[in-house]
Amino acid sequence: MMIGIIGAPNKGKSTLFSALTMHDVPIANRPFTTINPNFAVSYVTSPCPETRLRVKCNPRNSMCVEGVRQIPINIVDVAGLVEGAHEGRGMGNKFLNDLSAADAFILVVDGSGKTDAEGNFCESCNPEEDVKMVKRELAEWVGGIISKHLNTVSKRADGAEALAEALTGLKIKRADVEAALEKSSLSGSFINWGHEDTLLFSERLLEVSKPILIAFNKFDTKEAQENFSKVHLGYPVVPCSAAIELAVKKAEKQGLVKYLPSQGRLEPLESGASEEQRRALEYMSSFIKEHGTKVQELLNEAVFGLLKSIVVYPVEDESKYADHFGNVLPDAVLMRSGSTAQDLAYEIHTDIGKGMLYAVDAVTKKRLGKDYVLKDGDVIKIVSSSKPK
């Protein structure tokens, strides 16, 4: 799974990327600090079953900290998007193509209204304009790809399949195309749309296949807090402060504090913090206690809210909740809501999926069919006639 961080220049995208991943990237108060895409790993969080099962887990593909499982997610941060990017302006289509593998987008806006759509300083700009511009540019990007294939697509009665083939590089599935056709009330047979219909379809397709969550950034400023209730951005919104999250994590790395985001507090440590650092930490501690940076909540909402993911724990020994090496609750697997036990079997290994006989709920020891719909936190054993080769 990959989450793309997008937005106009100088809104705090790279700061958010660094806060999420602790991956050092250039950060500056000017447009186009990011030129090439940055890729790194962050973690969504979910309660680990070890607490309710009264066992001690031994994770392989994730981490567990104080009963909270941290599950890796790929993050990409790309260059700022400007008006006309689909025509080559700014970083142009290079920016857009860097987003092809993303499953969802976090769109960063400057909640304080102190930067315009080009990333330059302004006294009081409306973040709504940034969102409209980004939405339009993304639709023009997808629409441009569709237009390049219209000659071929227009000759096929099954337009949904033809479009899915043309857009496979964007991780677009036939089901996404069909849903977008229905939402846009357009025919999917022998497609020969004009620009406006193509743009409409592209907007609906993005809503279905690459949903957007707004990061209302710089919430540590008075202006952002005042603006929050005034703007209407058209997408789910999380107010956050990427700058404070990053500063706190750096302070923790230096041994100055212990950061407990789930409890909304900082614990000062015995250290050699300077007077200036101490005052800064006091301010950040006060802000976190009142508001929280909401950076972790932002990523969790993207994965569990937008993408409707759940966490499932496959095991081989249902009595010990372990794999064949004895690792307890070894893997935390992200699955889309509505996935079945057989979907999990295929996620583990193609051969396991092909040879699946049934599943077992490791907690209740109840036998489950292939079509059992998984629930968040399930601990599942897959019984298969095949083993990975």
Tab-separated table of C-alpha atoms in Angstrom:
chain	number	residue	atom	x	y	z
A	1	MET	CA	0.000	0.000	0.000
A	2	MET	CA	1.251	3.478	-0.847
A	3	ILE	CA	0.041	6.902	0.270
A	4	GLY	CA	0.960	9.934	-1.844
A	5	ILE	CA	1.562	13.336	-0.237
A	6	ILE	CA	0.435	16.065	-2.634
A	7	GLY	CA	-0.370	19.772	-2.687
A	8	ALA	CA	0.707	23.145	-4.018
A	9	PRO	CA	4.297	24.249	-3.308
A	10	ASN	CA	5.432	25.403	0.134
A	11	LYS	CA	2.493	24.005	2.138
A	12	GLY	CA	4.551	21.729	4.378
A	13	LYS	CA	4.494	18.502	2.338
A	14	SER	CA	8.136	17.662	2.914
A	15	THR	CA	7.836	18.502	6.604
A	16	LEU	CA	4.881	16.118	6.880
A	17	PHE	CA	6.804	13.446	4.963
A	18	SER	CA	9.750	13.784	7.358
A	19	ALA	CA	7.456	13.802	10.403
A	20	LEU	CA	5.807	10.590	9.230
A	21	THR	CA	8.963	8.767	8.182
A	22	MET	CA	11.906	10.487	9.969
A	23	HIS	CA	13.515	10.435	6.545
A	24	ASP	CA	15.690	13.510	5.984
A	25	VAL	CA	14.601	15.570	2.980
A	26	PRO	CA	15.251	19.219	2.053
A	27	ILE	CA	12.810	21.516	3.877
A	28	ALA	CA	12.695	25.237	3.115
A	29	ASN	CA	10.291	28.152	3.115
A	30	ARG	CA	10.240	28.452	-0.677
A	31	PRO	CA	8.486	26.785	-3.639
A	32	PHE	CA	9.823	23.592	-5.231
A	33	THR	CA	12.092	22.472	-2.406
A	34	THR	CA	11.266	18.919	-3.550
A	35	ILE	CA	12.372	18.160	-7.102
A	36	ASN	CA	12.589	14.374	-7.226
A	37	PRO	CA	10.080	12.171	-5.414
A	38	ASN	CA	10.976	10.963	-1.921
A	39	PHE	CA	10.033	7.404	-0.934
A	40	ALA	CA	10.117	6.060	2.608
A	41	VAL	CA	8.185	3.965	5.106
A	42	SER	CA	5.856	5.119	7.853
A	43	TYR	CA	3.564	3.156	10.191
A	44	VAL	CA	-0.150	2.999	10.846
A	45	THR	CA	-1.160	1.937	14.334
A	46	SER	CA	-3.731	-0.564	15.563
A	47	PRO	CA	-4.337	-2.318	18.911
A	48	CYS	CA	-2.371	-5.577	19.004
A	49	PRO	CA	-4.385	-8.706	19.941
A	50	GLU	CA	-1.658	-9.645	22.429
A	51	THR	CA	-3.485	-7.721	25.169
A	52	ARG	CA	-6.874	-9.395	24.825
A	53	LEU	CA	-5.299	-12.809	24.176
A	54	ARG	CA	-2.927	-12.416	27.145
A	55	VAL	CA	0.151	-13.422	25.202
A	56	LYS	CA	3.369	-11.679	24.265
A	57	CYS	CA	3.692	-11.147	20.523
A	58	ASN	CA	6.875	-11.592	18.515
A	59	PRO	CA	6.298	-9.565	15.321
A	60	ARG	CA	8.132	-10.195	12.050
A	61	ASN	CA	6.639	-7.761	9.525
A	62	SER	CA	5.748	-4.977	11.970
A	63	MET	CA	6.501	-3.653	15.457
A	64	CYS	CA	4.570	-3.682	18.727
A	65	VAL	CA	5.020	-0.869	21.237
A	66	GLU	CA	3.068	-0.986	24.514
A	67	GLY	CA	0.309	-3.093	22.991
A	68	VAL	CA	0.024	-1.053	19.786
A	69	ARG	CA	0.990	-2.719	16.505
A	70	GLN	CA	2.871	-0.463	14.087
A	71	ILE	CA	2.357	-1.629	10.514
A	72	PRO	CA	4.566	-0.346	7.670
A	73	ILE	CA	3.108	1.763	4.872
A	74	ASN	CA	4.923	3.198	1.845
A	75	ILE	CA	4.872	6.990	1.519
A	76	VAL	CA	5.789	9.117	-1.510
A	77	ASP	CA	6.299	12.879	-1.382
A	78	VAL	CA	6.359	14.628	-4.751
A	79	ALA	CA	7.111	18.101	-6.061
A	80	GLY	CA	4.525	20.832	-5.501
A	81	LEU	CA	1.677	20.992	-7.993
A	82	VAL	CA	0.902	24.258	-9.795
A	83	GLU	CA	-1.793	25.367	-12.216
A	84	GLY	CA	-1.047	23.916	-15.652
A	85	ALA	CA	1.091	21.016	-14.409
A	86	HIS	CA	-0.744	18.639	-16.780
A	87	GLU	CA	0.543	20.813	-19.640
A	88	GLY	CA	4.127	20.673	-18.377
A	89	ARG	CA	4.247	23.704	-16.075
A	90	GLY	CA	6.342	23.449	-12.909
A	91	MET	CA	7.398	19.835	-12.448
A	92	GLY	CA	4.612	18.984	-14.902
A	93	ASN	CA	3.679	15.440	-15.773
A	94	LYS	CA	6.794	14.159	-14.007
A	95	PHE	CA	5.119	15.121	-10.733
A	96	LEU	CA	1.882	13.485	-11.749
A	97	ASN	CA	3.428	10.259	-13.007
A	98	ASP	CA	5.278	9.884	-9.699
A	99	LEU	CA	1.842	9.401	-8.128
A	100	SER	CA	0.778	6.484	-10.320
A	101	ALA	CA	1.370	3.813	-7.660
A	102	ALA	CA	-0.426	5.658	-4.842
A	103	ASP	CA	-3.622	4.133	-3.426
A	104	ALA	CA	-4.769	7.367	-1.777
A	105	PHE	CA	-3.613	10.961	-1.437
A	106	ILE	CA	-3.002	13.200	1.553
A	107	LEU	CA	-3.453	16.725	0.196
A	108	VAL	CA	-1.542	19.233	2.329
A	109	VAL	CA	-2.924	22.770	2.576
A	110	ASP	CA	-1.580	25.757	4.496
A	111	GLY	CA	-4.353	26.275	7.029
A	112	SER	CA	-2.904	29.650	8.016
A	113	GLY	CA	-3.574	31.032	4.521
A	114	LYS	CA	-0.086	32.544	4.344
A	115	THR	CA	0.958	31.003	1.007
A	116	ASP	CA	-0.757	31.274	-2.368
A	117	ALA	CA	-1.315	28.558	-4.982
A	118	GLU	CA	2.218	29.146	-6.331
A	119	GLY	CA	3.778	28.756	-2.884
A	120	ASN	CA	4.594	32.437	-2.452
A	121	PHE	CA	3.856	34.444	0.697
A	122	CYS	CA	0.492	36.160	0.924
A	123	GLU	CA	-1.371	37.868	3.737
A	124	SER	CA	-4.647	35.967	3.624
A	125	CYS	CA	-5.207	33.292	0.976
A	126	ASN	CA	-8.042	30.777	0.863
A	127	PRO	CA	-6.967	27.109	1.106
A	128	GLU	CA	-10.110	26.204	-0.859
A	129	GLU	CA	-8.440	27.547	-4.008
A	130	ASP	CA	-5.484	25.171	-3.559
A	131	VAL	CA	-7.820	22.196	-3.256
A	132	LYS	CA	-9.797	23.175	-6.368
A	133	MET	CA	-6.577	23.581	-8.355
A	134	VAL	CA	-5.133	20.225	-7.267
A	135	LYS	CA	-8.417	18.432	-7.975
A	136	ARG	CA	-8.548	19.949	-11.455
A	137	GLU	CA	-4.924	19.134	-12.277
A	138	LEU	CA	-5.299	15.521	-11.176
A	139	ALA	CA	-8.413	15.145	-13.332
A	140	GLU	CA	-6.651	16.720	-16.330
A	141	TRP	CA	-3.738	14.311	-15.817
A	142	VAL	CA	-5.969	11.231	-15.893
A	143	GLY	CA	-8.073	12.742	-18.678
A	144	GLY	CA	-4.962	13.258	-20.780
A	145	ILE	CA	-4.040	9.582	-20.453
A	146	ILE	CA	-7.561	8.547	-21.437
A	147	SER	CA	-7.534	10.888	-24.466
A	148	LYS	CA	-4.354	9.251	-25.754
A	149	HIS	CA	-6.184	5.905	-25.810
A	150	LEU	CA	-9.599	7.062	-27.024
A	151	ASN	CA	-8.988	5.952	-30.604
A	152	THR	CA	-8.548	2.368	-29.404
A	153	VAL	CA	-11.140	2.542	-26.616
A	154	SER	CA	-13.830	3.930	-28.941
A	155	LYS	CA	-13.752	0.760	-31.062
A	156	ARG	CA	-14.643	-1.570	-28.204
A	157	ALA	CA	-18.141	-2.336	-26.953
A	158	ASP	CA	-16.753	-3.150	-23.493
A	159	GLY	CA	-15.438	0.311	-22.715
A	160	ALA	CA	-14.934	-0.474	-19.036
A	161	GLU	CA	-12.440	-3.215	-19.832
A	162	ALA	CA	-10.735	-1.052	-22.454
A	163	LEU	CA	-10.323	1.845	-20.011
A	164	ALA	CA	-9.088	-0.454	-17.253
A	165	GLU	CA	-6.400	-1.768	-19.639
A	166	ALA	CA	-5.411	1.773	-20.648
A	167	LEU	CA	-5.153	2.875	-17.001
A	168	THR	CA	-3.548	-0.224	-15.510
A	169	GLY	CA	-0.368	1.763	-14.822
A	170	LEU	CA	-2.374	3.867	-12.362
A	171	LYS	CA	-3.510	0.759	-10.429
A	172	ILE	CA	-7.015	1.258	-11.817
A	173	LYS	CA	-9.289	-1.807	-11.771
A	174	ARG	CA	-12.313	-2.610	-13.896
A	175	ALA	CA	-14.546	-2.226	-10.823
A	176	ASP	CA	-13.209	1.317	-10.365
A	177	VAL	CA	-14.031	2.174	-13.976
A	178	GLU	CA	-17.537	0.741	-13.696
A	179	ALA	CA	-18.204	2.692	-10.488
A	180	ALA	CA	-16.934	5.920	-12.093
A	181	LEU	CA	-19.099	5.377	-15.185
A	182	GLU	CA	-22.142	5.011	-12.975
A	183	LYS	CA	-21.263	8.072	-10.860
A	184	SER	CA	-20.758	10.207	-13.991
A	185	SER	CA	-23.839	8.800	-15.841
A	186	LEU	CA	-21.768	8.143	-18.963
A	187	SER	CA	-22.048	5.260	-21.404
A	188	GLY	CA	-19.288	2.677	-21.287
A	189	SER	CA	-19.824	1.327	-24.790
A	190	PHE	CA	-17.856	2.543	-27.830
A	191	ILE	CA	-16.617	5.521	-25.809
A	192	ASN	CA	-15.997	8.696	-27.783
A	193	TRP	CA	-16.221	11.470	-25.208
A	194	GLY	CA	-15.355	15.120	-25.596
A	195	HIS	CA	-13.033	16.929	-23.176
A	196	GLU	CA	-15.708	17.835	-20.601
A	197	ASP	CA	-17.092	14.297	-20.347
A	198	THR	CA	-13.568	12.897	-20.124
A	199	LEU	CA	-12.783	15.358	-17.329
A	200	LEU	CA	-15.998	14.494	-15.486
A	201	PHE	CA	-15.263	10.780	-15.712
A	202	SER	CA	-11.667	11.357	-14.572
A	203	GLU	CA	-12.841	13.240	-11.475
A	204	ARG	CA	-15.231	10.444	-10.543
A	205	LEU	CA	-12.587	7.792	-11.226
A	206	LEU	CA	-10.138	9.511	-8.893
A	207	GLU	CA	-12.802	9.696	-6.177
A	208	VAL	CA	-13.266	5.942	-6.448
A	209	SER	CA	-9.709	4.738	-7.004
A	210	LYS	CA	-7.465	7.335	-5.308
A	211	PRO	CA	-9.459	9.064	-2.543
A	212	ILE	CA	-8.203	12.272	-0.937
A	213	LEU	CA	-7.775	13.306	2.694
A	214	ILE	CA	-6.927	16.930	3.552
A	215	ALA	CA	-4.075	17.668	5.943
A	216	PHE	CA	-5.039	21.112	7.298
A	217	ASN	CA	-1.449	21.943	8.153
A	218	LYS	CA	0.141	24.626	10.356
A	219	PHE	CA	-2.623	24.241	12.933
A	220	ASP	CA	-0.149	25.502	15.523
A	221	THR	CA	-0.833	29.024	14.182
A	222	LYS	CA	-3.681	31.244	15.360
A	223	GLU	CA	-4.693	31.904	11.748
A	224	ALA	CA	-5.126	28.207	10.940
A	225	GLN	CA	-7.220	27.634	14.045
A	226	GLU	CA	-9.443	30.570	13.088
A	227	ASN	CA	-9.711	29.421	9.456
A	228	PHE	CA	-10.562	25.813	10.279
A	229	SER	CA	-14.269	26.370	10.867
A	230	LYS	CA	-14.582	28.831	7.964
A	231	VAL	CA	-13.350	26.816	4.989
A	232	HIS	CA	-15.202	24.086	3.121
A	233	LEU	CA	-12.726	21.848	1.326
A	234	GLY	CA	-15.020	19.109	-0.005
A	235	TYR	CA	-13.009	16.211	1.454
A	236	PRO	CA	-12.437	14.682	4.896
A	237	VAL	CA	-10.111	16.995	6.867
A	238	VAL	CA	-7.637	16.459	9.711
A	239	PRO	CA	-6.103	19.574	11.351
A	240	CYS	CA	-2.418	18.938	12.045
A	241	SER	CA	0.982	20.418	12.781
A	242	ALA	CA	3.681	18.620	10.845
A	243	ALA	CA	6.324	21.051	12.126
A	244	ILE	CA	5.666	20.294	15.796
A	245	GLU	CA	5.481	16.536	15.168
A	246	LEU	CA	8.848	16.622	13.410
A	247	ALA	CA	10.456	18.833	16.077
A	248	VAL	CA	9.234	16.564	18.883
A	249	LYS	CA	10.477	13.410	17.162
A	250	LYS	CA	13.876	15.022	16.648
A	251	ALA	CA	13.949	16.019	20.327
A	252	GLU	CA	13.098	12.443	21.299
A	253	LYS	CA	15.878	11.168	19.058
A	254	GLN	CA	18.277	13.494	20.911
A	255	GLY	CA	17.117	12.064	24.253
A	256	LEU	CA	15.436	15.289	25.413
A	257	VAL	CA	11.880	13.911	25.789
A	258	LYS	CA	9.781	10.792	25.640
A	259	TYR	CA	6.894	11.266	23.207
A	260	LEU	CA	3.604	9.502	23.970
A	261	PRO	CA	1.312	10.529	21.073
A	262	SER	CA	-1.423	8.040	22.019
A	263	GLN	CA	-1.648	9.784	25.415
A	264	GLY	CA	-1.193	13.278	24.007
A	265	ARG	CA	1.831	14.221	26.101
A	266	LEU	CA	5.576	14.701	26.290
A	267	GLU	CA	7.673	13.484	29.194
A	268	PRO	CA	10.823	15.540	29.762
A	269	LEU	CA	13.941	13.489	30.412
A	270	GLU	CA	16.983	14.328	32.484
A	271	SER	CA	19.132	15.902	29.831
A	272	GLY	CA	21.289	18.810	28.900
A	273	ALA	CA	18.571	20.794	27.104
A	274	SER	CA	19.395	24.463	26.674
A	275	GLU	CA	17.081	27.163	28.005
A	276	GLU	CA	15.867	27.856	24.467
A	277	GLN	CA	15.151	24.157	23.879
A	278	ARG	CA	13.358	23.902	27.220
A	279	ARG	CA	11.033	26.790	26.359
A	280	ALA	CA	10.323	25.340	22.922
A	281	LEU	CA	9.526	21.944	24.444
A	282	GLU	CA	7.197	23.534	26.978
A	283	TYR	CA	5.304	25.256	24.167
A	284	MET	CA	5.086	22.065	22.113
A	285	SER	CA	4.002	20.073	25.147
A	286	SER	CA	1.203	22.560	25.794
A	287	PHE	CA	0.058	22.424	22.162
A	288	ILE	CA	0.103	18.623	22.088
A	289	LYS	CA	-1.870	18.433	25.332
A	290	GLU	CA	-4.551	20.773	23.943
A	291	HIS	CA	-4.698	19.784	20.266
A	292	GLY	CA	-2.295	16.957	19.468
A	293	THR	CA	-0.229	17.173	16.296
A	294	LYS	CA	-2.704	14.730	14.642
A	295	VAL	CA	0.006	13.442	12.270
A	296	GLN	CA	-0.477	9.801	13.286
A	297	GLU	CA	-4.259	10.241	13.159
A	298	LEU	CA	-3.868	11.629	9.640
A	299	LEU	CA	-2.112	8.524	8.343
A	300	ASN	CA	-4.458	6.179	10.214
A	301	GLU	CA	-7.470	7.959	8.728
A	302	ALA	CA	-6.012	7.639	5.227
A	303	VAL	CA	-5.481	3.881	5.586
A	304	PHE	CA	-8.387	2.828	7.809
A	305	GLY	CA	-10.875	5.562	6.900
A	306	LEU	CA	-10.335	6.416	3.224
A	307	LEU	CA	-9.155	2.991	2.109
A	308	LYS	CA	-11.321	1.082	4.588
A	309	SER	CA	-8.521	-1.252	5.583
A	310	ILE	CA	-8.563	-3.736	8.443
A	311	VAL	CA	-5.737	-5.604	10.195
A	312	VAL	CA	-5.733	-9.416	10.230
A	313	TYR	CA	-3.223	-11.750	11.907
A	314	PRO	CA	-2.574	-15.051	10.063
A	315	VAL	CA	-1.134	-17.898	12.147
A	316	GLU	CA	-0.245	-21.551	11.586
A	317	ASP	CA	-0.720	-22.857	15.141
A	318	GLU	CA	-4.146	-21.735	16.369
A	319	SER	CA	-3.535	-22.993	19.914
A	320	LYS	CA	-0.449	-20.812	20.401
A	321	TYR	CA	-1.347	-18.037	17.888
A	322	ALA	CA	2.023	-18.691	16.281
A	323	ASP	CA	3.792	-19.543	13.047
A	324	HIS	CA	5.784	-22.753	12.579
A	325	PHE	CA	8.858	-21.086	14.118
A	326	GLY	CA	6.916	-20.300	17.295
A	327	ASN	CA	6.645	-16.559	16.638
A	328	VAL	CA	3.442	-15.358	18.349
A	329	LEU	CA	1.173	-13.146	16.210
A	330	PRO	CA	4.038	-12.819	13.742
A	331	ASP	CA	2.418	-10.826	10.941
A	332	ALA	CA	-0.098	-7.992	10.784
A	333	VAL	CA	-1.664	-7.951	7.328
A	334	LEU	CA	-3.637	-5.011	5.949
A	335	MET	CA	-6.710	-6.109	3.997
A	336	ARG	CA	-9.554	-4.122	2.459
A	337	SER	CA	-12.840	-4.245	4.348
A	338	GLY	CA	-15.045	-6.967	2.842
A	339	SER	CA	-12.097	-9.280	2.122
A	340	THR	CA	-12.678	-12.983	2.665
A	341	ALA	CA	-10.632	-15.754	4.242
A	342	GLN	CA	-9.664	-16.883	0.754
A	343	ASP	CA	-8.466	-13.355	-0.083
A	344	LEU	CA	-6.196	-13.642	2.953
A	345	ALA	CA	-4.975	-17.039	1.769
A	346	TYR	CA	-3.953	-15.539	-1.573
A	347	GLU	CA	-2.328	-12.613	0.233
A	348	ILE	CA	-0.159	-15.085	2.155
A	349	HIS	CA	0.833	-17.019	-0.984
A	350	THR	CA	-0.775	-17.854	-4.336
A	351	ASP	CA	-0.328	-21.588	-3.764
A	352	ILE	CA	-1.982	-21.334	-0.333
A	353	GLY	CA	-4.918	-19.547	-1.938
A	354	LYS	CA	-5.297	-22.069	-4.740
A	355	GLY	CA	-5.258	-25.016	-2.373
A	356	MET	CA	-7.285	-23.480	0.440
A	357	LEU	CA	-9.721	-25.875	2.132
A	358	TYR	CA	-11.063	-23.802	5.022
A	359	ALA	CA	-10.014	-21.352	7.749
A	360	VAL	CA	-10.053	-21.443	11.538
A	361	ASP	CA	-10.785	-18.571	13.922
A	362	ALA	CA	-7.791	-19.030	16.234
A	363	VAL	CA	-9.574	-17.317	19.127
A	364	THR	CA	-12.850	-19.285	19.103
A	365	LYS	CA	-11.387	-22.343	17.285
A	366	LYS	CA	-14.435	-22.202	15.010
A	367	ARG	CA	-14.084	-23.556	11.476
A	368	LEU	CA	-14.730	-20.934	8.792
A	369	GLY	CA	-15.552	-21.209	5.095
A	370	LYS	CA	-13.579	-19.670	2.253
A	371	ASP	CA	-16.182	-16.928	1.931
A	372	TYR	CA	-15.965	-15.860	5.571
A	373	VAL	CA	-15.757	-12.046	5.662
A	374	LEU	CA	-12.791	-10.965	7.742
A	375	LYS	CA	-13.153	-8.607	10.705
A	376	ASP	CA	-10.613	-6.141	12.036
A	377	GLY	CA	-8.330	-7.884	14.547
A	378	ASP	CA	-9.148	-11.417	13.401
A	379	VAL	CA	-6.524	-14.079	14.146
A	380	ILE	CA	-6.910	-16.645	11.372
A	381	LYS	CA	-5.385	-20.005	10.455
A	382	ILE	CA	-5.620	-21.001	6.787
A	383	VAL	CA	-5.821	-24.732	6.095
A	384	SER	CA	-4.640	-25.540	2.577
A	385	SER	CA	-3.786	-28.633	0.578
A	386	SER	CA	-0.827	-26.737	-0.911
A	387	LYS	CA	2.369	-25.316	0.473
A	388	PRO	CA	4.446	-22.517	-1.052
A	389	LYS	CA	7.012	-23.887	-3.477
